[in-house]
XYZ file of C-alpha atoms in Angstrom:
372
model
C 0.000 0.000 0.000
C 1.343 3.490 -0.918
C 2.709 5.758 2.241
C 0.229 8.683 0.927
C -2.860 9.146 -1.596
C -4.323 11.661 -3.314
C -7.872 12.858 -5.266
C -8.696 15.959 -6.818
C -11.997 17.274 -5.514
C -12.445 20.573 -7.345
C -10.898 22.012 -10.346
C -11.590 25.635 -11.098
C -12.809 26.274 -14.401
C -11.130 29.593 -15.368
C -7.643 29.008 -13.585
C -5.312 26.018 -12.854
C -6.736 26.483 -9.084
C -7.834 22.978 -7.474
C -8.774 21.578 -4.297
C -7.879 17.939 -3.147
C -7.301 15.564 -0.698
C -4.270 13.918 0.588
C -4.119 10.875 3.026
C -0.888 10.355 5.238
C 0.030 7.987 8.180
C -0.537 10.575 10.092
C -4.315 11.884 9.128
C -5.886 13.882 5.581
C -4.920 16.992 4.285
C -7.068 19.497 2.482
C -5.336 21.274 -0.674
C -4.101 23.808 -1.207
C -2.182 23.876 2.207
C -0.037 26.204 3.696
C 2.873 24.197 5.813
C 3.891 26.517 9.084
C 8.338 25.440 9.189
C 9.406 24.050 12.052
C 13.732 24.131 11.486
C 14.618 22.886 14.553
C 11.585 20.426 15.336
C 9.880 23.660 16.639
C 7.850 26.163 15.141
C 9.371 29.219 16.496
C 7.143 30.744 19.430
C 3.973 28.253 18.598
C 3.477 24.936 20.899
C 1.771 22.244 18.854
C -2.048 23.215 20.403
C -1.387 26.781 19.160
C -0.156 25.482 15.507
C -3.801 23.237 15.729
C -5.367 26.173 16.631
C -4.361 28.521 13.790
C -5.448 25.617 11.603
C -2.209 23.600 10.734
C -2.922 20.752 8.992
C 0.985 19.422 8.227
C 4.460 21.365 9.303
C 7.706 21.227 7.764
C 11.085 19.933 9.577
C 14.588 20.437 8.423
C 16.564 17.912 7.939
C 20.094 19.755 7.552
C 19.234 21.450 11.486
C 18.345 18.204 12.733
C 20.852 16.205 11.551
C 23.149 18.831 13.318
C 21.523 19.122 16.380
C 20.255 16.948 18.020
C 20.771 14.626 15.534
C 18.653 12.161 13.547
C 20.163 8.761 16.107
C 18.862 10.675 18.820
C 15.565 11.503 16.650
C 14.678 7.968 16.265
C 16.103 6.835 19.828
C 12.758 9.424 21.183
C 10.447 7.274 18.719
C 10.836 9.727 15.901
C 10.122 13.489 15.116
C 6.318 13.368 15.652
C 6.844 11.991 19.179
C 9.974 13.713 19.744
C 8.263 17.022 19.533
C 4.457 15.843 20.445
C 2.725 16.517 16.611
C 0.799 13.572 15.693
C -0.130 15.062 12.406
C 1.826 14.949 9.209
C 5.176 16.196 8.559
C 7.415 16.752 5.589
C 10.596 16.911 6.019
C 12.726 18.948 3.055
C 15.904 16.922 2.033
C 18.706 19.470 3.707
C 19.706 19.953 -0.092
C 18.890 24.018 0.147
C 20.601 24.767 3.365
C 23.762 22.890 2.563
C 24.170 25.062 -1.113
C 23.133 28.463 0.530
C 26.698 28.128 2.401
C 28.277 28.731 -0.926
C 31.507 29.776 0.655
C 31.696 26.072 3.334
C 30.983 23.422 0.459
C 32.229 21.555 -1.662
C 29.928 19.284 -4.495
C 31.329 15.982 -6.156
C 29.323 13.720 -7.949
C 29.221 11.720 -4.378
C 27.061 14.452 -2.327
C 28.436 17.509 -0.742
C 30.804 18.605 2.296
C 30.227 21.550 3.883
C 31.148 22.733 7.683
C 28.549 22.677 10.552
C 27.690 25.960 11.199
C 27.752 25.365 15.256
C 31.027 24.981 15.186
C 32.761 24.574 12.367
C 33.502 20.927 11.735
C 33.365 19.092 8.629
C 30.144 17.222 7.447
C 28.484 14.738 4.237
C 25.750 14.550 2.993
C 24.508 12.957 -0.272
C 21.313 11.260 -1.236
C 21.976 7.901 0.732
C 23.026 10.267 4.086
C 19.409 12.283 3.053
C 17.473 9.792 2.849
C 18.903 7.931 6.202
C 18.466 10.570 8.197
C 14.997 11.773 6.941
C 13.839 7.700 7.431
C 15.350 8.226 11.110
C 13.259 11.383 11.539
C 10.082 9.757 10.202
C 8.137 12.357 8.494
C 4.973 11.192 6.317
C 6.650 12.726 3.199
C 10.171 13.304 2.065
C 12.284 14.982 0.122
C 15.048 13.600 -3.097
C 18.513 15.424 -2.280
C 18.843 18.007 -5.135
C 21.156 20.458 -5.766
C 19.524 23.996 -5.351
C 20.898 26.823 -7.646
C 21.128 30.443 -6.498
C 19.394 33.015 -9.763
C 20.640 34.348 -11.856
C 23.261 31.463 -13.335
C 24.226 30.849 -16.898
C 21.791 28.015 -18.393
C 24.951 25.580 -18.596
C 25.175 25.653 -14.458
C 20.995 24.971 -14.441
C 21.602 22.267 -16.610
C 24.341 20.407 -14.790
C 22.925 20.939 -11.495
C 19.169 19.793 -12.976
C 21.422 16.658 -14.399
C 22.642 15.470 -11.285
C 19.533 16.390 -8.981
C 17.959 13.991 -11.808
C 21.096 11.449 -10.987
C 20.827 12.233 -7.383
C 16.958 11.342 -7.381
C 17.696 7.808 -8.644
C 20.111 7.426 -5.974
C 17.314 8.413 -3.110
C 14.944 6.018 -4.699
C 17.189 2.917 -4.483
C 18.442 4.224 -1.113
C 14.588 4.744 0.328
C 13.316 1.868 2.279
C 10.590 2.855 4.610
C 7.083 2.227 2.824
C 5.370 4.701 5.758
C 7.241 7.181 3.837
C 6.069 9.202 0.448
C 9.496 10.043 -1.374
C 8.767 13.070 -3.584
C 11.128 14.151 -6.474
C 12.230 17.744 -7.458
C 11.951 19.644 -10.794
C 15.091 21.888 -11.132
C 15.889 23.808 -14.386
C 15.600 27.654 -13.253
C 13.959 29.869 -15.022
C 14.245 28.123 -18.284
C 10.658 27.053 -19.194
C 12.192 24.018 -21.822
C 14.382 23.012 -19.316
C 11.742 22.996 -16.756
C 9.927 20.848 -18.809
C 12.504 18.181 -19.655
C 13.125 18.253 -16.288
C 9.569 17.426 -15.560
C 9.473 14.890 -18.447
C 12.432 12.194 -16.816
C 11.039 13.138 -13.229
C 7.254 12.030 -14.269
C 8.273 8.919 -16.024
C 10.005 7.492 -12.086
C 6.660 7.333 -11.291
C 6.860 8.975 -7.867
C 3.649 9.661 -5.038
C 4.410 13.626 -5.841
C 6.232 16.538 -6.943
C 8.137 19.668 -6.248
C 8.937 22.685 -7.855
C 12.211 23.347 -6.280
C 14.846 26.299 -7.099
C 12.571 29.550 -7.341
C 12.574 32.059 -4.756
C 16.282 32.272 -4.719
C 16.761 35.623 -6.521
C 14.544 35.601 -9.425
C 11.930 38.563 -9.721
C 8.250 37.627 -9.213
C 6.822 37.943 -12.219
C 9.926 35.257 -13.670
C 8.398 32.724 -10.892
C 4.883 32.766 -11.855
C 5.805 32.531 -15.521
C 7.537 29.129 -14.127
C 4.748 28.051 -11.920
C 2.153 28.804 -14.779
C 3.732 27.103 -17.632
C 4.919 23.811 -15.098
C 2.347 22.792 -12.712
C -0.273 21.992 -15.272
C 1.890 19.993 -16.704
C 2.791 18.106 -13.681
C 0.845 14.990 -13.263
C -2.734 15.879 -12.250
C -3.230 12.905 -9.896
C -0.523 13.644 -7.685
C 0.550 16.401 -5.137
C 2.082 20.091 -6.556
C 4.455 21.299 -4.153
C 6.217 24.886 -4.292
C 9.066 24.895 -1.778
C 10.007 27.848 -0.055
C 7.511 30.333 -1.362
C 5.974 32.325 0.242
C 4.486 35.853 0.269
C 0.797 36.267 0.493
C -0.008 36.726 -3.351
C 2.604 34.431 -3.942
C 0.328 31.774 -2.731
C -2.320 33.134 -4.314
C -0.733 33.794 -7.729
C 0.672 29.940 -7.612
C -2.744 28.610 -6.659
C -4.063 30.446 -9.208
C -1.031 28.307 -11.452
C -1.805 24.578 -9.904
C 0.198 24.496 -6.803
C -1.831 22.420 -4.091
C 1.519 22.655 -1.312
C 3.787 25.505 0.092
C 6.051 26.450 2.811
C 7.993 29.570 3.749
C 9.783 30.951 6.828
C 7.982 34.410 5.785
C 5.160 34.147 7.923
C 7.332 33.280 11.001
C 10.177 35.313 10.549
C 8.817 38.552 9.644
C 6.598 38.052 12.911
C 9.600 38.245 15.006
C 11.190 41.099 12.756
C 7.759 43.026 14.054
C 5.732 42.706 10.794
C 2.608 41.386 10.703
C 0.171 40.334 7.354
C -3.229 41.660 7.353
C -6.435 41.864 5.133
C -4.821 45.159 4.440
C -1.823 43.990 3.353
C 2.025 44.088 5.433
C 2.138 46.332 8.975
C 5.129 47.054 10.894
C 4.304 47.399 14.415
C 7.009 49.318 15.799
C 5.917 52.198 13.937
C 5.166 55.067 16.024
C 1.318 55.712 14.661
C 0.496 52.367 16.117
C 1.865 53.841 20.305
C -2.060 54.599 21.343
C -3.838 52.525 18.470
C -6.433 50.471 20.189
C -7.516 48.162 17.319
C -6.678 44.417 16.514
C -3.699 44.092 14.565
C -6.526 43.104 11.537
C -9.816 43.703 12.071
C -11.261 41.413 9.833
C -9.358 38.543 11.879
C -10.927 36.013 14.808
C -6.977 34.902 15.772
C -5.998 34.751 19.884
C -3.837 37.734 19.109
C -6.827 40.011 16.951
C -9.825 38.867 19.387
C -7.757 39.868 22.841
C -4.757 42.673 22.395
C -4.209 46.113 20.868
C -1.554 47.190 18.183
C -0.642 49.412 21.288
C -0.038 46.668 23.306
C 1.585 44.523 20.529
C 3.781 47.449 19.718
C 5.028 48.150 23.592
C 5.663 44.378 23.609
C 8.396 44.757 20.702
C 9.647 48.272 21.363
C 10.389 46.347 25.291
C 11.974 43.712 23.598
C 9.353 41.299 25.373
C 9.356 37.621 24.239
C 5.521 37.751 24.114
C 5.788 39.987 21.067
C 7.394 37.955 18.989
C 4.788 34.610 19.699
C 1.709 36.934 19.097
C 2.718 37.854 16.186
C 3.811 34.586 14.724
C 0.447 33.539 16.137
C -1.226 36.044 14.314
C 0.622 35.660 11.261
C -0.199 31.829 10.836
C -3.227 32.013 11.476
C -3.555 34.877 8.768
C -1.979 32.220 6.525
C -3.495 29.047 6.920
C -6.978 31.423 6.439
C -5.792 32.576 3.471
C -5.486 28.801 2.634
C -9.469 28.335 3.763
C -10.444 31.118 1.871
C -9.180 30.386 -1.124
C -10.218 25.873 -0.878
C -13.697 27.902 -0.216
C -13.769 29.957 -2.937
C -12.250 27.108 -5.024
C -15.170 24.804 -4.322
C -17.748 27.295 -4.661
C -16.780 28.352 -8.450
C -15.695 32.401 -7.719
C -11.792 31.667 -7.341
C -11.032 34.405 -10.131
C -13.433 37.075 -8.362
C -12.498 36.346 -4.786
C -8.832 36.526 -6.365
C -9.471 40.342 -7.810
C -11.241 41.152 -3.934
C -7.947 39.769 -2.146
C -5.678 41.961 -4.506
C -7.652 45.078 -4.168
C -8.063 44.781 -0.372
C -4.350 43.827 -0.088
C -2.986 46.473 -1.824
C -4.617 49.006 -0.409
C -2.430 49.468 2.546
C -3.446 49.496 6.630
């Protein structure tokens, strides 16, 4: 029996936009989904009843951070990551691929896999797609990543090639190396912004007959408009009976623009990080709380929202909690910011199923763009 399945409930007739399901080990999934990350086995600031909550359906763990600390042996010793950090529903975990080529300057790529230095203190570390898919089978996340290699935009179309040729190379290696039959392996489409190599890409990935896909490599430089032409031209030609997943994306009409293309997955640090840097999403669009205007402001940080945060404190108060540099500050906000999120998710699966995805798509931009 496969580790995951999936069915297409609603297709939208005047975008790629759909709706699915998608069955785990660990419980169903409604699509399109918005995964909160949780590095370090942790959502920053959020304790797994808050993440259920703001609505979470499935979070994200990093493999590169937890093979470093505290390590994937120590992982499976504590009964595995959903134990270890008391989630019992699903969890993807990404392959540790991106973090390891960010460090540009600490690595070094063969054929083999890569070295690079732990950034805790220094010392030299492997990984390749045996050492990915070992650790991520130790962690024992629902669905898991191939070991790619990630490439930073712009680059000439020679270095998207090669890397796209050995993620490709590196993907075979993950599938012989995968064991665990609890566990969905999903493959990644590479090719930057190259729409033919995209879709040769695509065209070997499809025909290893994996339980999903990703759409890995955007977000890492290119401008907006260069993703979406991507996202557009790819995911409809991804295959329709499995999972579309966008990794690392990301704003708020990101989602919406690659919903809009066929993505039914994302995750980004955005929401989460930009909480703790003191800015907060809204119906309104992006507001920075340490702003001055907001000192004596008595309203929700969003009106229009029904989160812990908007239906019990003030932009005053979340403001004074910041400017003190109180901890508090930082796990309203993520709350906040989440939960705008995962609504944004429900809104759109709503709107979706109900046949006015294009005009609930014009009301989001027009509302969001119009500034708090």
């Amino acid at each position: 029996m496969a580790a995951i399945s999936f069915e297409v409930e609603h297709q939208d007739q005047e975008t790629s936009a759909r709706t699915g399901r998608l069955q785990t080990p660990h419980g169903e999934i409604q699509t399109p989904i918005f995964m909160p990350v949780g590095t370090a086995g942790t959502v920053k600031g959020m304790k797994p009843r808050d993440l259920l909550e703001v609505g979470s359906q499935i979070i994200l763990g990093n493999t590169y951070h937890l093979f470093l600390r505290p390590g994937h042996e120590l992982v499976r010793q504590m009964g595995g990551l959903h134990k270890f950090m008391s989630w019992d529903k699903p969890i993807l975990t990404d392959s540790g691929g991106f973090q390891v080529f960010s460090q540009a300057e600490l690595r070094k790529i063969t054929e083999e896999g890569v070295e690079f230095r732990s950034y805790l203190d220094g010392s030299k570390m492997w990984m390749g797609p045996e050492e990915s898919m070992e650790v991520q089978e130790a962690l024992g996340a629902d669905i898991i990543m191939a070991f790619d290699e990630c490439v930073a935009l712009p680059a000439t179309r020679d270095k998207i090639q090669d890397a796209m040729d050995r993620t490709t190379r590196w993907l075979k290696r993950c599938i012989k190396a995968h064991s665990r039959e609890d566990q969905a392996l999903f493959g990644i489409i590479q090719g930057g912004i190259e729409l033919d190599l995209r879709r040769a890409h695509l065209e070997e990935l499809a025909e290893l007959g994996l339980p999903g896909y990703a759409i890995g490599g955007l977000s890492v430089g290119e401008a907006p408009e260069d993703m979406y032409r991507v996202v557009h031209d790819l995911a409809p030609r991804m295959p329709a009976e499995k999972p579309r997943y966008l990794m690392g994306v990301g704003r708020p009409e990101d989602l919406v623009e690659c919903v809009a293309g066929g993505v039914d997955m994302f995750d980004c640090v955005m929401p989460t990080r930009n909480a703790r840097n003191a800015q907060l999403f809204t119906t309104y669009g992006p507001l920075k709380i340490r702003n001055a205007r907001y000192k004596d402001d008595p309203e929700p940080v969003d009106p229009e929202c029904d989160c812990h945060t908007c239906t019990h404190f003030s932009r005053a108060y979340l403001r004074h909690l910041f400017v003190s540099k109180e901890l508090l500050g930082s796990m309203l906000a993520t709350h906040h910011n989440l939960a705008f999120y995962l609504r944004l998710m429900r809104q759109m699966r709503s709107a979706i199923e109900e046949g006015r995805f294009s005009t609930w798509r014009k009301d989001f931009y027009t509302s969001f763009r119009r500034g708090v």
